[in-house]
Coordinates of C-alpha atoms in Angstrom, one line a residue:
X1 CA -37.4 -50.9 -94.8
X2 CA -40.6 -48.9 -95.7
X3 CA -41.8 -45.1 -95.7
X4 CA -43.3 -44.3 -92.0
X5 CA -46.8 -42.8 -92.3
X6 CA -46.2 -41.4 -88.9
X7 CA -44.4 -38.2 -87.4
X8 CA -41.4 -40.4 -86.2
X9 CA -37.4 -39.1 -86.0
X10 CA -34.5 -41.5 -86.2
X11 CA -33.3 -42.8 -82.8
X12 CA -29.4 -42.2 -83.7
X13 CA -27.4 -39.6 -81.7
X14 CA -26.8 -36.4 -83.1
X15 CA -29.2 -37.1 -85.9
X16 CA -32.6 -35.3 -86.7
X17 CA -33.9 -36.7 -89.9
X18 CA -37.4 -37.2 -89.4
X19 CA -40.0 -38.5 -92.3
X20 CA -40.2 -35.2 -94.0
X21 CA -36.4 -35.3 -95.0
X22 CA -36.3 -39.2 -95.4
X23 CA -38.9 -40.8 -95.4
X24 CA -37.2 -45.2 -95.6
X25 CA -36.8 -45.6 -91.6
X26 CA -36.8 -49.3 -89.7
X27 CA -35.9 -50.9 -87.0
X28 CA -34.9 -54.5 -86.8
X29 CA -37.1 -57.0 -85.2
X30 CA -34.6 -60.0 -84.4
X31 CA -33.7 -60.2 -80.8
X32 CA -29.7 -60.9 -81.7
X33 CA -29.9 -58.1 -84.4
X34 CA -31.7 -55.6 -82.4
X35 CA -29.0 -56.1 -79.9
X36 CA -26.2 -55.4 -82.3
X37 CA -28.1 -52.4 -83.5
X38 CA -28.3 -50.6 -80.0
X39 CA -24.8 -51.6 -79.8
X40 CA -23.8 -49.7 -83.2
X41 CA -26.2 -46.5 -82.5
X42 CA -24.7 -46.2 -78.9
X43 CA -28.3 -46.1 -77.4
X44 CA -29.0 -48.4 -74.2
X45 CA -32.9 -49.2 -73.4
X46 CA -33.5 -47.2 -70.1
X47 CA -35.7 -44.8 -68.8
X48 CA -34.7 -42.6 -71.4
X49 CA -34.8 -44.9 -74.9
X50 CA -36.8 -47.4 -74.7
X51 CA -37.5 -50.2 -78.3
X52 CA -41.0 -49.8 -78.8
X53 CA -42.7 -51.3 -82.0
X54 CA -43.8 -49.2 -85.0
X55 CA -42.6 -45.9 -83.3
X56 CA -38.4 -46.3 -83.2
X57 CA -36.7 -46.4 -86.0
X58 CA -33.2 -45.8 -87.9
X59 CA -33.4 -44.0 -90.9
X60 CA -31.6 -45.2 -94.4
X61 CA -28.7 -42.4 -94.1
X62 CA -27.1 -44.9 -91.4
X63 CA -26.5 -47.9 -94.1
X64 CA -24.6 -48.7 -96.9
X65 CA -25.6 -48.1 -100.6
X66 CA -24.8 -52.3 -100.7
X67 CA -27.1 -53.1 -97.8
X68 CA -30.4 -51.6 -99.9
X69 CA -32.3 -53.3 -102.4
X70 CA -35.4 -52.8 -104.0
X71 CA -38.1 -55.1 -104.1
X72 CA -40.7 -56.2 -107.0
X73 CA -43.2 -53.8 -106.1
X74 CA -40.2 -50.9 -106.0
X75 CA -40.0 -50.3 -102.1
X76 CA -36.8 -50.3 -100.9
X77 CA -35.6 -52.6 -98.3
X78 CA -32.9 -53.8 -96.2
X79 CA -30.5 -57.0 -96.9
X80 CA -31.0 -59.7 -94.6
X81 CA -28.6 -59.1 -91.2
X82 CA -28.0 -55.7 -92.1
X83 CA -26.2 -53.4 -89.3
X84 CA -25.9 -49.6 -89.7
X85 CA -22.5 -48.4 -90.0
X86 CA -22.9 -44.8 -91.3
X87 CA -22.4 -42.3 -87.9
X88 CA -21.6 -38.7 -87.6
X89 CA -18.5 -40.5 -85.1
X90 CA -17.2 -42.3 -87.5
X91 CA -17.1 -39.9 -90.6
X92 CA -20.4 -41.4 -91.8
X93 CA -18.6 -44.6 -93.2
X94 CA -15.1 -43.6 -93.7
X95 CA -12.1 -45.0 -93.0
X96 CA -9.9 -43.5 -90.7
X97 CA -6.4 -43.4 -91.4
X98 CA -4.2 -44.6 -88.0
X99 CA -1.5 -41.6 -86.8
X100 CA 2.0 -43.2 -86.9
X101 CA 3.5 -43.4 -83.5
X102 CA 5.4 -41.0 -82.1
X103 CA 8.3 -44.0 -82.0
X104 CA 7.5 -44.4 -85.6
X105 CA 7.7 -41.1 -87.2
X106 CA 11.3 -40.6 -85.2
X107 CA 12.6 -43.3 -87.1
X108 CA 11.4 -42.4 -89.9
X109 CA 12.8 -38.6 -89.8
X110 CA 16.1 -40.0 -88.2
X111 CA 16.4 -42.2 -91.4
X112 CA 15.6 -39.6 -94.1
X113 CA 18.1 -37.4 -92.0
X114 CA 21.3 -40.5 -92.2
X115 CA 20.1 -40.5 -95.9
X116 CA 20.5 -36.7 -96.1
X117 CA 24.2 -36.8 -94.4
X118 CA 25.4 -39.9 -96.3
X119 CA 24.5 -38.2 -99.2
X120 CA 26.2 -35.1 -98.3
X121 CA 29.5 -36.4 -97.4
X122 CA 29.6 -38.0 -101.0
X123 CA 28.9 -35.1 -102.4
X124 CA 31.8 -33.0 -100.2
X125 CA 34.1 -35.8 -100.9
X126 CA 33.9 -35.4 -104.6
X127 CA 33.8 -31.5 -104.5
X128 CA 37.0 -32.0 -102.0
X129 CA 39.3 -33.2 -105.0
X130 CA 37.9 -30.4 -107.1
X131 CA 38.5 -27.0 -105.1
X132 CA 41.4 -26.2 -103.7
X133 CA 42.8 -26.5 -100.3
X134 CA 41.6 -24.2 -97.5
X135 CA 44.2 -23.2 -94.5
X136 CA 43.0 -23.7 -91.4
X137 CA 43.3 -20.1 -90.0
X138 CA 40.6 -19.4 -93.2
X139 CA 38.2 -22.0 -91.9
X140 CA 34.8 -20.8 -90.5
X141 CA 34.4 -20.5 -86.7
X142 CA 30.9 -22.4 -86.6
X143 CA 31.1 -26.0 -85.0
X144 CA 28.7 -28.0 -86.8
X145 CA 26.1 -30.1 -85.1
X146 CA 26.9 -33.3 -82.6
X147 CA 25.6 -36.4 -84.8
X148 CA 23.8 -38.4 -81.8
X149 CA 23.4 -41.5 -84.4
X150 CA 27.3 -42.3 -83.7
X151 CA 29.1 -43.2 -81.1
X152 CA 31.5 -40.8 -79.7
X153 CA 35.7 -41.3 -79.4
X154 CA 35.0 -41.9 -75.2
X155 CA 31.5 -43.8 -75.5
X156 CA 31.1 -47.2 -74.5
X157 CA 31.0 -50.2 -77.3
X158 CA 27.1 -50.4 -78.9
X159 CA 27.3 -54.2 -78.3
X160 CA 28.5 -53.6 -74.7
X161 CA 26.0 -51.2 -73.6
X162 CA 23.6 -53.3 -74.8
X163 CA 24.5 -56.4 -72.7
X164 CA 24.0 -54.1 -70.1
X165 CA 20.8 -53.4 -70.8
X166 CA 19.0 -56.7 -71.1
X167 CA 21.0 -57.6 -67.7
X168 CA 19.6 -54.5 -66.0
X169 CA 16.2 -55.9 -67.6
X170 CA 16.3 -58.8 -66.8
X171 CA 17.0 -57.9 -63.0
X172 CA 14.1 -55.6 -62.7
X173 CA 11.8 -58.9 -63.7
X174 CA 13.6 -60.7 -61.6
X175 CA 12.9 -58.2 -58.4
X176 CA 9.1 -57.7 -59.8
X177 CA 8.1 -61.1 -59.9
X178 CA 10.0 -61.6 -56.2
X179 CA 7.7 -58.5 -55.3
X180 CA 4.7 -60.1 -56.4
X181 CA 5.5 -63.2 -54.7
X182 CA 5.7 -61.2 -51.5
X183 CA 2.7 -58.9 -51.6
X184 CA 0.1 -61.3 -54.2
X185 CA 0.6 -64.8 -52.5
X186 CA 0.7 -63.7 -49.3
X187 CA -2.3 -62.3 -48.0
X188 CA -0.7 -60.8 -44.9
X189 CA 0.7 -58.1 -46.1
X190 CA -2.9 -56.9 -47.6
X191 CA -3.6 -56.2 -44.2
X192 CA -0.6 -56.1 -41.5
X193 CA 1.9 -52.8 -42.7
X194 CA 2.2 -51.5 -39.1
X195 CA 2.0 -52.1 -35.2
X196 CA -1.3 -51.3 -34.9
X197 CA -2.6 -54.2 -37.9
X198 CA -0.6 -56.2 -36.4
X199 CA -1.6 -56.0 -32.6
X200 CA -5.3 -55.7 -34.6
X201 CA -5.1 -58.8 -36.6
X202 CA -2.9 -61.0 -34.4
X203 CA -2.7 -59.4 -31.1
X204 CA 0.8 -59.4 -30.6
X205 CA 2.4 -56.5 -29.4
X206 CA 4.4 -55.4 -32.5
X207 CA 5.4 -56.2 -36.1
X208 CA 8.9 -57.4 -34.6
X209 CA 7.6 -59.4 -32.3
X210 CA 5.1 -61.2 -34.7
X211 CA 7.9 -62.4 -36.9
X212 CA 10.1 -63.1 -33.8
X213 CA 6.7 -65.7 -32.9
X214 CA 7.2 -67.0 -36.9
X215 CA 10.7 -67.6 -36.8
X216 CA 10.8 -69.6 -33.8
X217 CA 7.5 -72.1 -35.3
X218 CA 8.3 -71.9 -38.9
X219 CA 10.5 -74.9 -38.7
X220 CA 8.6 -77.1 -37.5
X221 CA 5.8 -75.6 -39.0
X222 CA 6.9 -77.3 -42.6
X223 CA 6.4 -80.4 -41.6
X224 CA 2.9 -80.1 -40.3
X225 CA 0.1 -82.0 -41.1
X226 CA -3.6 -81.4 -41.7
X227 CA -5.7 -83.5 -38.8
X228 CA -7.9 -84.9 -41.7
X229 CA -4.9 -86.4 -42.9
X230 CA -4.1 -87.6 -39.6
X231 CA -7.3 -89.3 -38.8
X232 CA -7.5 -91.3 -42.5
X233 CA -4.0 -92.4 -42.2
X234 CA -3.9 -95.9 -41.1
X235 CA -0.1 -96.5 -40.9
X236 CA 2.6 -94.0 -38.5
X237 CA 5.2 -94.2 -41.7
X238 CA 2.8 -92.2 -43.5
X239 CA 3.3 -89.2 -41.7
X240 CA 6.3 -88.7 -42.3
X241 CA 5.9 -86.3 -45.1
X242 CA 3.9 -83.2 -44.7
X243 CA 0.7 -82.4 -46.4
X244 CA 1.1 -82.1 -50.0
X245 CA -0.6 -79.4 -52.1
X246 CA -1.4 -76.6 -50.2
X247 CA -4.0 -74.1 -50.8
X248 CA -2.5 -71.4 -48.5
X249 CA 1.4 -70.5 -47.6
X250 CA 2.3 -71.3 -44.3
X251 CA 2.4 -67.9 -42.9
X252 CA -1.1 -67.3 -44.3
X253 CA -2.1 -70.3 -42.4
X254 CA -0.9 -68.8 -39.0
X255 CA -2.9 -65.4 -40.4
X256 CA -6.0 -67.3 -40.7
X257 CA -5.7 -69.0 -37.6
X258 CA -5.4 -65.4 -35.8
X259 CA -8.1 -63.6 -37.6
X260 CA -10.0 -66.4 -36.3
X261 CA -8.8 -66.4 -32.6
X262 CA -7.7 -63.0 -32.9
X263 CA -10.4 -61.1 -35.2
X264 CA -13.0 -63.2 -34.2
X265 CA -14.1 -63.3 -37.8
X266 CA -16.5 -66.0 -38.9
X267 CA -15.3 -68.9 -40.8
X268 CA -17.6 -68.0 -43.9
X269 CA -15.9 -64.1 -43.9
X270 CA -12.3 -66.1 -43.6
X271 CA -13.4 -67.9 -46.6
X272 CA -14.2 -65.5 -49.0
X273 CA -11.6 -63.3 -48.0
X274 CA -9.2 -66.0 -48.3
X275 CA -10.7 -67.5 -51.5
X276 CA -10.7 -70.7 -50.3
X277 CA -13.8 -73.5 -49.1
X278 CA -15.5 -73.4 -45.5
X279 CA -14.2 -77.0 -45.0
X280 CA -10.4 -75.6 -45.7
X281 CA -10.6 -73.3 -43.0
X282 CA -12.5 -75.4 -40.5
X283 CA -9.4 -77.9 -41.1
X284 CA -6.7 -75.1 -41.0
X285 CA -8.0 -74.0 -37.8
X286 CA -8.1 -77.2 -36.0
X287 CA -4.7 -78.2 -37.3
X288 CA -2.8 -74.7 -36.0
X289 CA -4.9 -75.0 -32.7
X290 CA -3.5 -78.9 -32.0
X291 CA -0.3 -77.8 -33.4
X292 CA 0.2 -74.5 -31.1
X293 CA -1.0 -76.0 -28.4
X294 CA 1.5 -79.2 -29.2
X295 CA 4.6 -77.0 -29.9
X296 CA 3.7 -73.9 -27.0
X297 CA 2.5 -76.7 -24.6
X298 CA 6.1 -78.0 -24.7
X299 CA 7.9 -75.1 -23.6
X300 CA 8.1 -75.4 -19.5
X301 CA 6.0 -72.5 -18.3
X302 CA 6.1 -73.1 -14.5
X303 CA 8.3 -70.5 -13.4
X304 CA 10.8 -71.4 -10.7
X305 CA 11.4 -69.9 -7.1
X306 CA 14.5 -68.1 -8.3
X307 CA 13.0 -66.8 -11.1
X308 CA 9.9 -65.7 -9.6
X309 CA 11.9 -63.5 -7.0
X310 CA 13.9 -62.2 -9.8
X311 CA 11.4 -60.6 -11.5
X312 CA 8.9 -59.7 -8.4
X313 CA 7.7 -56.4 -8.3
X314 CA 8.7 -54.1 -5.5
X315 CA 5.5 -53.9 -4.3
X316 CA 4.9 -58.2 -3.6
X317 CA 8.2 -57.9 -1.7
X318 CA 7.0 -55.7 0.7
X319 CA 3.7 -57.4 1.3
X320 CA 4.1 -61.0 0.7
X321 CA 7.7 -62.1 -0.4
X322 CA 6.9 -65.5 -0.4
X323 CA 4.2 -65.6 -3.2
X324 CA 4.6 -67.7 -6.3
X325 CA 1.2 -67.9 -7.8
X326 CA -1.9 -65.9 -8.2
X327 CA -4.6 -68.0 -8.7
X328 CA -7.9 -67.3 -10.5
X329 CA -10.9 -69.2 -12.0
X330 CA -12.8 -67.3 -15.3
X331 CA -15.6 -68.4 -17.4
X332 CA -16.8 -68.8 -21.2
X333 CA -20.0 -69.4 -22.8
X334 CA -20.8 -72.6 -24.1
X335 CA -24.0 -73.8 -26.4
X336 CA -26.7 -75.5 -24.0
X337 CA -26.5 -79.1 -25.1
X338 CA -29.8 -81.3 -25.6
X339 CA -29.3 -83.6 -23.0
X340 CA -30.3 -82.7 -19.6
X341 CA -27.8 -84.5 -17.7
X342 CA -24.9 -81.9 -19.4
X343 CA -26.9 -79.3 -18.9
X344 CA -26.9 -79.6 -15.8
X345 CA -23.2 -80.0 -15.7
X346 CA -22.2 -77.3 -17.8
X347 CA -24.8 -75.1 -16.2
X348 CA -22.9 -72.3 -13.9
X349 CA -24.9 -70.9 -10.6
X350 CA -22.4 -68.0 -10.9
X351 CA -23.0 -66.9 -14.3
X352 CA -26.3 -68.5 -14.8
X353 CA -25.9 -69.8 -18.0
X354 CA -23.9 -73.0 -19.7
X355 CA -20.2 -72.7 -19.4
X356 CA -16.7 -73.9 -19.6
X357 CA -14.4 -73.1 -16.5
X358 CA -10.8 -72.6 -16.5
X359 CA -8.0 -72.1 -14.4
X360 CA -5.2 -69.5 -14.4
X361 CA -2.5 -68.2 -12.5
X362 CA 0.1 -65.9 -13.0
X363 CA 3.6 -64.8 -11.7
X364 CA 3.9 -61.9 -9.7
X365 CA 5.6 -60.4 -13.0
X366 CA 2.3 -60.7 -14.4
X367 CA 3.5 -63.8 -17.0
X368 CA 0.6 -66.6 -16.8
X369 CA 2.9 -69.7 -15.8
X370 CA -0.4 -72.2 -15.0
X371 CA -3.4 -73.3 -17.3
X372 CA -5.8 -75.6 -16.7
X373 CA -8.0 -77.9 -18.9
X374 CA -11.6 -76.9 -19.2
X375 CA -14.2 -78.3 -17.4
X376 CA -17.6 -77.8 -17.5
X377 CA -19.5 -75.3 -15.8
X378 CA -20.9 -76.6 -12.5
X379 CA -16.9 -77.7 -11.0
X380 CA -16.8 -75.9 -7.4
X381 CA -13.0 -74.1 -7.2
X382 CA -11.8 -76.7 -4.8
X383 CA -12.3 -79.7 -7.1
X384 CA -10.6 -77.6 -10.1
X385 CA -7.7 -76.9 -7.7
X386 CA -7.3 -80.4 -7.8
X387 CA -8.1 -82.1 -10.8
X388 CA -5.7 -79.2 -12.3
X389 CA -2.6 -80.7 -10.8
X390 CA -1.7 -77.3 -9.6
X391 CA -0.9 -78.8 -5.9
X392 CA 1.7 -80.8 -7.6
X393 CA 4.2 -78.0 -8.4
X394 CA 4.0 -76.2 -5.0
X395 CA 7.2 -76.4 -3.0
X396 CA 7.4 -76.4 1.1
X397 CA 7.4 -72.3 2.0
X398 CA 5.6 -71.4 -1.4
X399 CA 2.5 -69.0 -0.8
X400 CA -0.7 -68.9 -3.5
X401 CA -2.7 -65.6 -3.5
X402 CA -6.8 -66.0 -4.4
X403 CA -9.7 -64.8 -3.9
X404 CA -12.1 -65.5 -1.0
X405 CA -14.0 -68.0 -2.9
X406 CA -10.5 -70.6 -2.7
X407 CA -11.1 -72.3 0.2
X408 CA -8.1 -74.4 -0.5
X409 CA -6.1 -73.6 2.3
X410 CA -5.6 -77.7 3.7
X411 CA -4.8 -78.8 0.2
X412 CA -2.3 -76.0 0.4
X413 CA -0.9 -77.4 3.4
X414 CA -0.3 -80.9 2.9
X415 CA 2.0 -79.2 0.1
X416 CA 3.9 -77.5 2.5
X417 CA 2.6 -74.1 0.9
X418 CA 0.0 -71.4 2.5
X419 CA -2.6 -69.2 1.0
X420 CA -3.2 -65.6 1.0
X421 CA -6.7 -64.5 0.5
X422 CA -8.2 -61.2 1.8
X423 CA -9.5 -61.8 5.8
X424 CA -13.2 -62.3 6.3
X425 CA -15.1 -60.2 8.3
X426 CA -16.0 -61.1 12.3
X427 CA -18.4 -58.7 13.9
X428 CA -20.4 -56.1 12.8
X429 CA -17.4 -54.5 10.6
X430 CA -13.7 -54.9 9.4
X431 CA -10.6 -54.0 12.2
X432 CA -7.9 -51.2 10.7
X433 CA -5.4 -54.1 10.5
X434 CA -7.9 -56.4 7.9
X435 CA -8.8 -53.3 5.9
X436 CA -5.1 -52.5 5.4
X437 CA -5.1 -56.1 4.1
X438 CA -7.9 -56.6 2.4
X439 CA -6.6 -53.2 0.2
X440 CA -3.3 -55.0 -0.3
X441 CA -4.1 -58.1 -1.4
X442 CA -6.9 -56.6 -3.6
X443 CA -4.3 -54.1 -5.0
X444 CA -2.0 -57.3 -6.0
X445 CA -4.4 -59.4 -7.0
X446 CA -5.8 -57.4 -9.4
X447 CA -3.2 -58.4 -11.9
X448 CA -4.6 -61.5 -12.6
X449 CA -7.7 -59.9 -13.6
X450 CA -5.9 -57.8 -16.0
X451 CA -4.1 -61.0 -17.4
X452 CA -8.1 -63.1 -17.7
X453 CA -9.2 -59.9 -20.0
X454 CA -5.8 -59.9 -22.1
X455 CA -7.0 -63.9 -22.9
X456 CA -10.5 -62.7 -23.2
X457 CA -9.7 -60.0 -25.7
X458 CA -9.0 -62.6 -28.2
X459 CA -12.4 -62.2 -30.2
X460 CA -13.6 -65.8 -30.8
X461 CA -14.7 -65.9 -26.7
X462 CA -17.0 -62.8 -27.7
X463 CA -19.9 -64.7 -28.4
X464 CA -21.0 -68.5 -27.5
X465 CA -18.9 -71.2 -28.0
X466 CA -20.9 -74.1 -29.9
X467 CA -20.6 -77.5 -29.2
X468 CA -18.9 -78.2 -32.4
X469 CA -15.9 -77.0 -31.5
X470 CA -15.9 -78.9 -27.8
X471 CA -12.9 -81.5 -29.4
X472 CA -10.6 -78.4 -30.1
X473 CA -11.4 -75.6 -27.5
X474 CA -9.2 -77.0 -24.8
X475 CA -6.2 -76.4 -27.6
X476 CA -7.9 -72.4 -28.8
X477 CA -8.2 -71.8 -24.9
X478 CA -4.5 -73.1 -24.1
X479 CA -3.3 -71.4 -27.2
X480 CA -4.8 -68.1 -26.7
X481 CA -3.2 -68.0 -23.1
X482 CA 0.3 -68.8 -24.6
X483 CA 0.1 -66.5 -26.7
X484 CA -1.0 -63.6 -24.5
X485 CA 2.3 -64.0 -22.5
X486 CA 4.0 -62.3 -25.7
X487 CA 2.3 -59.0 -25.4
X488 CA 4.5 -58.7 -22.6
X489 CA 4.3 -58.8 -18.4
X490 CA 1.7 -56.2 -16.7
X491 CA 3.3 -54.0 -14.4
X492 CA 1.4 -53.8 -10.9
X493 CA 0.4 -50.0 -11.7
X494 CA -1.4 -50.6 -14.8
X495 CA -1.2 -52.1 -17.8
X496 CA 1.4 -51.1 -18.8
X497 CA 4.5 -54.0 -20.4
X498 CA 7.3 -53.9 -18.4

């Protein structure tokens, strides 16, 4: 610490002193120090304070009496890792003496006061025997003061109320940590609180309905292995116990797998909102697709003539009684792959791009009761009528409704079944009679159409399918179907459950 020869001020809050009034001002130079220092005075280096060398300084008002020596040639200096403590904050030094609690000073009064009465009633005991005995029709009117500290005549037992009170204590933790359990671990109830989440994030139709899906896979559910797992294990009798140590609960699993499918979100978002690695969630993924598609896939979907004339709208029974499937072909966007030869393959003249086609149909009802496999791009619709083993499930009488483009009528008819498509035109323009048909059929067969976009609202068929997932999309294409039928049947006049 030296005098400043120039015009500086001290770089403390709230204080002015500048050279005139004292003249010992420094600033420390070690790195760790200074830190400590800009710590103490409150300043941070910004636009507005910045440390600059020979111009910013503390003055000696800010230190200790103890932390100043002076040197052989009588300047006065600063002890070695010296920190001002002296502010106008902190009374320049001072000690501050803690308030007592308010809990504290209670007690304290509430004892001086049990003190006070104990004291008292000796006193009135001894003055008792010495003055004489007062009747009671002389005694003063005023009740004195309810003495809380004691319990009264009725009250319950001290030592019983306060049983009661570590029980009721130790029930509340109880229900807390249950509540954390229920909204911290599971991440599903971050987002899902209402239908709308819910049909958002999963795409079923309701909250009740979600948990109605969960309830009927959850048992099987805890016994399901990762595929990883799966491929390593070399011996059947080692899959007998599920996966062990778990990242994620089983429901949060199922949430994952839908804000994939569902959402549409991209594995790298899923993993940091899950807080969990990208090779976690590419194996969740797979594992609920195979498992969904294992567990949904056994449930018989293939609706039966009965129960297909059961549930037919008014509006088939008028124009074609006899219906049991409408048929329909869609497409998704695949990744071009290198080689030429499955380029070619997977190249569709339709779209005019690389794609995977499927093959749906629906009951009347509006309930998709067929799916095909995927198969590349380039299959014409008769020889994915065929290779689907659609034909198989037609009975003798059954009638298919398509589109023109299912020229599948013989195949149909070795079955024993017929096909309904809209009439094509001879001459120059359509007769009343084929107009008034083609309008019918078109009317009906709308509602496949409306059943393809319910599968194709599922996000992860929004943007190109890549060639990595080729081993699995059979399962996420199956699965997504399944799990469309539970936003309920569309009714013939729009969409509209039923």
């Amino acid at each position: 610490m030296a005098a400043s020869s120039r015009r500086c001020y001290c770089s403390v809050p709230g204080c002015s002193t500048s050279k005139q009034r004292q003249p010992y001002l420094s600033f420390q130079k070690d790195e760790h120090l200074r830190k400590a220092w800009v710590r103490l005075i409150r300043r941070d280096e910004g636009p507005l304070f910045h440390i600059s060398r020979g111009s910013t300084f503390v003055c000696s008002l800010h230190f200790d009496e103890e932390s100043i020596y002076v040197s052989k040639s009588g300047r006065r200096r600063l002890k070695s890792g010296t920190t001002p403590s002296r502010f106008s904050w902190n009374s320049w030094g001072e000690t501050r003496v803690l308030r007592q609690s308010v809990f504290d000073r209670v007690n304290a009064r509430f004892e001086v006061t049990l003190v006070e009465e104990s004291q008292n009633s000796d006193s009135a005991i001894e003055n008792a025997d010495e003055q004489p005995t007062v009747a009671e029709d002389q005694q003063p009117a005023a009740a004195s003061d309810h003495n809380y500290s004691r319990d009264s005549a009725g009250g319950l037992d001290a030592d019983a109320a306060a049983e009661t009170i570590r029980q009721l204590e130790a029930k509340v933790r109880s229900l807390e940590r249950q509540l954390s359990d229920l909204s911290c671990t599971l991440n599903i109830n971050r987002y899902c609180a209402t239908d709308e989440e819910f049909r958002f994030y999963t795409r079923f139709q309701s909250e009740k309905v979600f948990w109605s899906f969960w309830e009927s896979v959850a048992p099987s559910a805890s016994r399901l292995i990762y595929w990883s797992r799966a491929q390593r294990a070399s011996d059947v009798m080692a899959l007998e116990k599920p996966s062990p140590n778990r990242r994620l609960a089983l429901m949060d699993e199922l949430f994952l797998y839908c804000c994939r499918v569902a959402v549409g979100m991209k594995e790298k978002v899923i993993a940091d909102i899950f807080g969990i690695s990208l090779t976690t969630v590419s194996r969740i993924i797979i594992t609920w697709a195979n498992y969904l598609f294992i567990v949904l896939g056994s449930v018989p979907i293939w609706m039966s003539r009965e129960q297909v004339q059961a549930t037919m709208p008014p509006k088939f029974t008028q124009y074609c009684p006899n219906v049991r499937v409408i048929l329909d072909c869609t497409e998704i966007r695949c990744e071009a792959p290198s080689s030429l030869t499955l380029q070619s393959e997977t190249f569709s003249s339709y779209k005019n791009t690389n794609t995977f086609k499927g093959l749906i149909g629906i009951a009347p009802c509006g309930v998709i009761t067929f799916i095909s496999k995927l198969f590349t791009g380039s299959i014409s619709v008769r020889e994915i009528t065929r290779q689907s083993g659609i034909l198989s499930l037609f009975e003798p009488g059954d009638a298919c409704m398509a589109d023109k483009g299912f020229v599948i009528d013989q195949m149909l008819s070795d079955v024993g079944a017929t096909l309904i498509i809209p009439p094509f035109k001879r001459g120059t323009r359509f007769s009343k009679e084929d107009t008034e048909k083609t309008q019918n059929i078109a009317r009906l067969r709308i509602l496949v159409e409306r059943a393809i976009r319910r599968v194709k609202e599922y996000h992860i068929w929004d943007t190109t399918i890549p060639l990595t997932l080729s081993g699995s999309v059979n399962q996420l294409w199956a699965t997504c179907c399944l799990m469309s039928n539970y936003q309920g049947p569309l009714d013939v006049k729009g969409d509209v459950p039923v």
